[in-house]
mmCIF file of C-alpha atoms in Angstrom:
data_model
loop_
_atom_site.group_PDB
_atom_site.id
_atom_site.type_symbol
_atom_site.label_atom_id
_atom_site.label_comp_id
_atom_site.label_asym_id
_atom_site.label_seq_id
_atom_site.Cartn_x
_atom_site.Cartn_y
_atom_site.Cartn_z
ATOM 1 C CA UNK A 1 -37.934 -55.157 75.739
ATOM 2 C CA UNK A 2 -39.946 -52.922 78.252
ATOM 3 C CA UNK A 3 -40.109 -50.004 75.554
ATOM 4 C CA UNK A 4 -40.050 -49.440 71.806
ATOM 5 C CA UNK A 5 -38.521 -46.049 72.206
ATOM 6 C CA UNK A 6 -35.879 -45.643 74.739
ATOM 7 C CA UNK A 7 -35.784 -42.705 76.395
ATOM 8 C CA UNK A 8 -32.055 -42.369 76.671
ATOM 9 C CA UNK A 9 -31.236 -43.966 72.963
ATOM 10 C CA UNK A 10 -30.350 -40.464 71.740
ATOM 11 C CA UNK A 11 -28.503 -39.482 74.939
ATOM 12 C CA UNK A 12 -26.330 -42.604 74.652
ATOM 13 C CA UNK A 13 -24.577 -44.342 72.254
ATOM 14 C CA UNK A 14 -22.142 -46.543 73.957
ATOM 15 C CA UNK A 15 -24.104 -49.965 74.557
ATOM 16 C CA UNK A 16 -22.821 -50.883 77.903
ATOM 17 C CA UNK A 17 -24.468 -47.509 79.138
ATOM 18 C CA UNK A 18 -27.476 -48.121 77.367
ATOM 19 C CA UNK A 19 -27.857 -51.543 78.919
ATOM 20 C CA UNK A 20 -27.433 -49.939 82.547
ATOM 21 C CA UNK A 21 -30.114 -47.273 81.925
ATOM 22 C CA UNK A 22 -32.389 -50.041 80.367
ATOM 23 C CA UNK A 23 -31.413 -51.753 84.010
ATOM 24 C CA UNK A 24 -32.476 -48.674 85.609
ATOM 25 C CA UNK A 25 -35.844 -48.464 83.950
ATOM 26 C CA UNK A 26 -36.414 -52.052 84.481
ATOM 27 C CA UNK A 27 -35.826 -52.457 88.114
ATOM 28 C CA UNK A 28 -38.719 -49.617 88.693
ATOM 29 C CA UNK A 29 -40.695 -50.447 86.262
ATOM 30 C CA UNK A 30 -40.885 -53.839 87.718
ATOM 31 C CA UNK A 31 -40.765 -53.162 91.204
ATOM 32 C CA UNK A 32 -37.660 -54.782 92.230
ATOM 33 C CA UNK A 33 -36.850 -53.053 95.580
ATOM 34 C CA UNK A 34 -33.491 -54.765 96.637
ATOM 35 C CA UNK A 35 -31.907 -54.838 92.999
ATOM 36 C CA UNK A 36 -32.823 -50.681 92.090
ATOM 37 C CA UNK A 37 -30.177 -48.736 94.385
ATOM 38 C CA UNK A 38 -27.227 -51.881 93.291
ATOM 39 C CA UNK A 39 -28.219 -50.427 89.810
ATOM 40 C CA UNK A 40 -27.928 -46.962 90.774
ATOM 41 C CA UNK A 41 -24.551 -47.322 92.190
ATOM 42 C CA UNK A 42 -23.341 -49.574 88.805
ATOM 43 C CA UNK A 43 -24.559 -46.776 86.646
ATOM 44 C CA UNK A 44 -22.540 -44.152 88.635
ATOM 45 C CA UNK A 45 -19.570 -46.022 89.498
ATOM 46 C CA UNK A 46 -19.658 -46.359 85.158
ATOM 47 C CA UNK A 47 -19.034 -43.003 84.780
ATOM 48 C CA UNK A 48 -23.163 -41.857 84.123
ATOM 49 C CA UNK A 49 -24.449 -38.390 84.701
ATOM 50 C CA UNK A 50 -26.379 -38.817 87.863
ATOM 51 C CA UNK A 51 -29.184 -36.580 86.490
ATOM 52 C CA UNK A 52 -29.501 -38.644 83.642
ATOM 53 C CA UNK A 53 -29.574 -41.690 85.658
ATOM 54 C CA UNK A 54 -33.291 -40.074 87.273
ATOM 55 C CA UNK A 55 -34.133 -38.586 83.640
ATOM 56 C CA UNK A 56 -33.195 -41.512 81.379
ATOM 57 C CA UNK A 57 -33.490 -44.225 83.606
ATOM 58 C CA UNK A 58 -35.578 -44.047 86.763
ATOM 59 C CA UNK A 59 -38.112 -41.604 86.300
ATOM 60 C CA UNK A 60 -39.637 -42.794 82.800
ATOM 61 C CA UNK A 61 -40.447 -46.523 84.255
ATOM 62 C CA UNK A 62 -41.841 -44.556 87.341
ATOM 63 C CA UNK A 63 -44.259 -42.506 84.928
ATOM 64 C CA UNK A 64 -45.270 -45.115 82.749
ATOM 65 C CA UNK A 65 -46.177 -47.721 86.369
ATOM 66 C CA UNK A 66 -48.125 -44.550 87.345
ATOM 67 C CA UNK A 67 -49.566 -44.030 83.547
ATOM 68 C CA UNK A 68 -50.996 -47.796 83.381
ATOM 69 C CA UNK A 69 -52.215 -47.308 86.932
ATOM 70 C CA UNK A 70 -54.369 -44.933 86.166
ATOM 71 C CA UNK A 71 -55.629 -46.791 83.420
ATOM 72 C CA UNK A 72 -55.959 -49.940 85.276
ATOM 73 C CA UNK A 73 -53.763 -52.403 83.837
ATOM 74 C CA UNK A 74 -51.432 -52.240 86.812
ATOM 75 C CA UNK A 75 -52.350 -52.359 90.684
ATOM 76 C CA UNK A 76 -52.006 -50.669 94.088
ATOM 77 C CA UNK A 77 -48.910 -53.422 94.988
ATOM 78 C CA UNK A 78 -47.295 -52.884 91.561
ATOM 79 C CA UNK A 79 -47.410 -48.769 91.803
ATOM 80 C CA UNK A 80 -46.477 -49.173 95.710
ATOM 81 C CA UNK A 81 -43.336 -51.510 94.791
ATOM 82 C CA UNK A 82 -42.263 -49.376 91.621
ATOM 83 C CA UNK A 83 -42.178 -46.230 94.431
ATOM 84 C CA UNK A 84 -40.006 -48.032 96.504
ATOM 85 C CA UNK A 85 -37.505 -49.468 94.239
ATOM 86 C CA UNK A 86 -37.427 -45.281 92.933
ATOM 87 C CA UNK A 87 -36.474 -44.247 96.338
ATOM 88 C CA UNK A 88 -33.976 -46.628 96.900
ATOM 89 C CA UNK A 89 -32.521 -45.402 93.583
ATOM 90 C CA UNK A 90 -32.530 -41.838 94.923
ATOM 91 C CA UNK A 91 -30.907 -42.527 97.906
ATOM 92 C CA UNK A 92 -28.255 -43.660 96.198
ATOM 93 C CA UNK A 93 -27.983 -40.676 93.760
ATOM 94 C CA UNK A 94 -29.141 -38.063 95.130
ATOM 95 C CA UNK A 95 -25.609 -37.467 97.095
ATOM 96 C CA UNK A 96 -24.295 -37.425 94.037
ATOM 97 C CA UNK A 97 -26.105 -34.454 92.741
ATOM 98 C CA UNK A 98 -25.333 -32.313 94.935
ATOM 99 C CA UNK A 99 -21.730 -33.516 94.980
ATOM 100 C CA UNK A 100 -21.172 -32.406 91.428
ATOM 101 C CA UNK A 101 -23.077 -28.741 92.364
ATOM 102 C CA UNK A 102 -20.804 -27.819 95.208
ATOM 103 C CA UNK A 103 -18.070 -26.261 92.849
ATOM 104 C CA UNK A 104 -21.006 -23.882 91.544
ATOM 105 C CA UNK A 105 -23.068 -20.572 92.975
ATOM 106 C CA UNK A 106 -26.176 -22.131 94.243
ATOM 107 C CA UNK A 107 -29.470 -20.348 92.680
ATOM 108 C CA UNK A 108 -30.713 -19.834 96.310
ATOM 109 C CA UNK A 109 -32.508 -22.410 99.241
ATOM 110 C CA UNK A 110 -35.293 -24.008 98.769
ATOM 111 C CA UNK A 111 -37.858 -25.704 101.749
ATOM 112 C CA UNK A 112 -39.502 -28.812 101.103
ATOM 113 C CA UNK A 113 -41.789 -31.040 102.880
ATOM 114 C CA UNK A 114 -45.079 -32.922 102.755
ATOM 115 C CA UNK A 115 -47.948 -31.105 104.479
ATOM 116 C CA UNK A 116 -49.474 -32.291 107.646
ATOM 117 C CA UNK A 117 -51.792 -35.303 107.678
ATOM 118 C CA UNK A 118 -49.639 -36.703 104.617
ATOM 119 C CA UNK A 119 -46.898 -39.262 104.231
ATOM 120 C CA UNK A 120 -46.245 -39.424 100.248
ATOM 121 C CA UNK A 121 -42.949 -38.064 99.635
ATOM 122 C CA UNK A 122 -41.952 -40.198 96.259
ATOM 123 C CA UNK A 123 -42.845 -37.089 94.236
ATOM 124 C CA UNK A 124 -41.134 -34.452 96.645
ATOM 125 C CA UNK A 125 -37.927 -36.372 96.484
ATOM 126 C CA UNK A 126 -37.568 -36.672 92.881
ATOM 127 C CA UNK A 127 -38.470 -32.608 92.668
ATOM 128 C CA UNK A 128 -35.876 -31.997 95.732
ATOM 129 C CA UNK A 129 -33.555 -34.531 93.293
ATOM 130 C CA UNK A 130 -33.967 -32.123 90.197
ATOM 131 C CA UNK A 131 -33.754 -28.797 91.979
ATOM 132 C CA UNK A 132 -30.366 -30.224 93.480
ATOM 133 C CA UNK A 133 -29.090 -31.205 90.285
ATOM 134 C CA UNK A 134 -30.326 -27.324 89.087
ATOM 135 C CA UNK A 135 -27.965 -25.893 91.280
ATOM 136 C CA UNK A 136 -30.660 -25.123 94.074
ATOM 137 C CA UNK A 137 -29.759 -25.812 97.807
ATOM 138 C CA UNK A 138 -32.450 -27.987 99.023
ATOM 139 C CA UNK A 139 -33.670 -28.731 102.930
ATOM 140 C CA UNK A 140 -36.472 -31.411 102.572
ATOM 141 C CA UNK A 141 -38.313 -31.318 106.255
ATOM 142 C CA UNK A 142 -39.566 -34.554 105.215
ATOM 143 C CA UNK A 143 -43.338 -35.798 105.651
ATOM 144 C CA UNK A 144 -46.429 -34.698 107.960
ATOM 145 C CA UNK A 145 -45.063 -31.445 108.465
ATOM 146 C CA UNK A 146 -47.028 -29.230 110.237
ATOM 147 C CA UNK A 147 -47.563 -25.458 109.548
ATOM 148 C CA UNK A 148 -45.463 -24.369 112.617
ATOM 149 C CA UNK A 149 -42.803 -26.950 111.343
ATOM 150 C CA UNK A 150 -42.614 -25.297 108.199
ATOM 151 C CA UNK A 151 -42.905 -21.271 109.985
ATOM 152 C CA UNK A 152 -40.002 -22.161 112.223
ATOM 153 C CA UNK A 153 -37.481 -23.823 110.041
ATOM 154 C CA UNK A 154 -38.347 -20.839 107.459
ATOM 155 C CA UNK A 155 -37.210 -18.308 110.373
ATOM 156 C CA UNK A 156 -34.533 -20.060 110.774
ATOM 157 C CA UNK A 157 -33.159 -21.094 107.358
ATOM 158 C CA UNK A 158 -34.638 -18.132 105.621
ATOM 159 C CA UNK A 159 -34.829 -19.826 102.263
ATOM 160 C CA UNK A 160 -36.236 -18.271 99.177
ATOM 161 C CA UNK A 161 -38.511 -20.900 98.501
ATOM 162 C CA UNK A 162 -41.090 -23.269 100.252
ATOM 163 C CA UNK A 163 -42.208 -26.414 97.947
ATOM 164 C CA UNK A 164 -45.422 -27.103 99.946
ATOM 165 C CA UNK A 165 -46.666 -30.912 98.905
ATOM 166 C CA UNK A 166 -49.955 -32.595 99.058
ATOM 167 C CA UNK A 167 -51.034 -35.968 97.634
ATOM 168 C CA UNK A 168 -54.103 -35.870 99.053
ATOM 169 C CA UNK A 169 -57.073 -34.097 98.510
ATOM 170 C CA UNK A 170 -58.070 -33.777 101.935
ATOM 171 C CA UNK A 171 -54.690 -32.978 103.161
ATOM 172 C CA UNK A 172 -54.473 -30.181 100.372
ATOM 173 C CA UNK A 173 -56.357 -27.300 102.550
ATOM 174 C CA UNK A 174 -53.209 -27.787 104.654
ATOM 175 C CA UNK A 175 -51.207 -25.818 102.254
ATOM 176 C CA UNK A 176 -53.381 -22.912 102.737
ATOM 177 C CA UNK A 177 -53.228 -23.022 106.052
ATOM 178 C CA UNK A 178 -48.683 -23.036 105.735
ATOM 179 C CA UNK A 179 -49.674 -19.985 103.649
ATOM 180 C CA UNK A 180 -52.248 -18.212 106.177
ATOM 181 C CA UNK A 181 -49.920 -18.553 109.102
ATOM 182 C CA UNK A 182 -46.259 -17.090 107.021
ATOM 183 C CA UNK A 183 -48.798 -14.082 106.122
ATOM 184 C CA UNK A 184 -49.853 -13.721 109.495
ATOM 185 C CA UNK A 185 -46.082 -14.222 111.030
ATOM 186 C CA UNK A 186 -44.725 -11.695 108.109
ATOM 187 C CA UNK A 187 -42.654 -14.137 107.081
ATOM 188 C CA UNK A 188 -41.543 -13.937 103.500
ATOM 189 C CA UNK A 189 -40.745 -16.524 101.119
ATOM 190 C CA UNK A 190 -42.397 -17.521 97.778
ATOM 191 C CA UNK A 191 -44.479 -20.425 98.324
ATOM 192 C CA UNK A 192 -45.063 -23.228 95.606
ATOM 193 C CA UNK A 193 -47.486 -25.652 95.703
ATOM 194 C CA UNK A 194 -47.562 -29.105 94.155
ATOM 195 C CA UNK A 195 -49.147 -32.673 94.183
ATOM 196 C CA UNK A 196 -51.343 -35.395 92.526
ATOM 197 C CA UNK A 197 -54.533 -33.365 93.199
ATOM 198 C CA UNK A 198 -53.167 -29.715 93.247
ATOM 199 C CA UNK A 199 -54.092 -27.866 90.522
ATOM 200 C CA UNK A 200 -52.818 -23.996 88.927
ATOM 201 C CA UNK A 201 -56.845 -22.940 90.365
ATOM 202 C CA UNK A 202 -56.348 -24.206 93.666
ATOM 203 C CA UNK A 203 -52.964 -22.713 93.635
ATOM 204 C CA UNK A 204 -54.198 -18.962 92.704
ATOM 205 C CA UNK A 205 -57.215 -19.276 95.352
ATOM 206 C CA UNK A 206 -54.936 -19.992 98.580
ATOM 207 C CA UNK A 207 -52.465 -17.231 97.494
ATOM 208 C CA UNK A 208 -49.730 -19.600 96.519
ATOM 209 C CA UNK A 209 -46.980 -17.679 94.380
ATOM 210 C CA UNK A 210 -46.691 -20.599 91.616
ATOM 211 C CA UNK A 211 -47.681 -24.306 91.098
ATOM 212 C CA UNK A 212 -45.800 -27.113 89.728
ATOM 213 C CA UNK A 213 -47.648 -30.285 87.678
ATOM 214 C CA UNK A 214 -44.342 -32.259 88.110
ATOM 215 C CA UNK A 215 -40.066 -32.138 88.501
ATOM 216 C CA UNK A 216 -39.557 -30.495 85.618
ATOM 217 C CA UNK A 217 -42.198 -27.580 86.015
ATOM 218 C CA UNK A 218 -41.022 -27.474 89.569
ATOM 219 C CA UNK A 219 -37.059 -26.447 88.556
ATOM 220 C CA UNK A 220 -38.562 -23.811 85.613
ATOM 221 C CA UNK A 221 -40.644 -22.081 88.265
ATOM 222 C CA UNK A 222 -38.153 -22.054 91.028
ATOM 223 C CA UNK A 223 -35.531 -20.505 88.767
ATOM 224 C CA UNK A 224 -37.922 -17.989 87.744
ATOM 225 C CA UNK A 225 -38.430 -17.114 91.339
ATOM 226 C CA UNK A 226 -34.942 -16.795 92.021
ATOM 227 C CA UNK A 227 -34.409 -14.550 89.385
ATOM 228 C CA UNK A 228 -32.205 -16.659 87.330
ATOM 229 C CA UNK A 229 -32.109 -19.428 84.245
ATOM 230 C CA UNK A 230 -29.551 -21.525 86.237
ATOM 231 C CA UNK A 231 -26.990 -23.787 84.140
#
């Protein structure tokens, strides 16, 4: 048993669901790349809330891997492999979560990418993942994305947000610089700011408009952006 207290044991209370997200949290948790998105695709082809498939399932082994990593009682190839098996889970899902939005008013467009000099994207995915499911429409520009990347697609797309991400700390003064250069092109869109070493100071002193610690703070503050509580 991988944990005393499941995270989806109050969600769920048939036991063939609980063993598929128990599957779900496994396959991360361990790091088994090739088994995570067959998973994915069991749990949805059951009948399983896609968002609970991330919230239940995926995410929680992802947060623990990264927990005991930071602590030291896992290592680089065991956080690496965890992060892969995730994305090969979202892949599958992700579709899926914006297929059940499409009957719904979206809560407006929202930008994403990783800034320039950076090539995480784990985190940016599962945030793109939960705005999806929040009724946002999402445009992820993907990794190293460069300030003019990010100016142009904004003239063009005119979203309401850009999620600006850095897991780096020396890639972080390249969210400032995505700032600097919308200010200077009076281009306007509320910019959010997020990543491993971003923090709500760093966030105030480059002019950002909010900062997100992870998925969940990400959806609150875009909806309070937008102007809405979403559904």
């Amino acid at each position: 048993m991988l944990l005393a207290n499941k995270p989806w044991r109050e969600e769920c209370g048939d036991l063939e669901r609980d063993k598929l997200f128990e599957e779900m949290y496994r396959v991360v948790y361990e790091g088994e790349i090739e088994q995570a998105a067959q998973v994915a695709g069991r749990g949805l082809a059951a009948g399983l809330d896609p968002l609970d498939c991330l919230n239940l399932g995926f995410m929680p082994a992802l947060e623990r891997v990264g927990e005991e990593f930071g602590k030291g009682e896992k290592f680089l190839p065991e956080l690496v492999a965890a992060g892969e098996a995730m994305q090969r889970a979202l892949a599958v899902v992700q579709p899926h979560l914006a297929a059940a939005r499409r009957d719904r008013l979206t809560l407006g467009r929202v930008l994403l990418g990783t800034v320039e000099g950076d090539i995480h994207e784990i985190g940016k995915r599962i945030v793109g993942s939960l705005l999806i499911a929040a009724g946002f429409e999402v445009v992820d520009l993907g990794v190293d994305v460069s300030a003019a990347t990010f100016l142009d697609r904004a003239r063009e797309l005119r979203p309401s947000i850009v999620g600006l991400s850095a897991l780096l700390t020396t890639t972080m003064v390249r969210q400032k610089e995505v700032i600097d250069l919308f200010r200077q092109a009076g281009v306007r869109a509320q910019i959010i700011v997020g990543g491993a070493p971003v923090t709500a100071s760093w966030a105030e002193e480059i002019g950002a408009d909010g900062y997100a610690e992870d998925g969940g703070s990400a959806v609150a503050l875009a909806r309070k952006l937008a102007g809405g509580t979403g559904s």
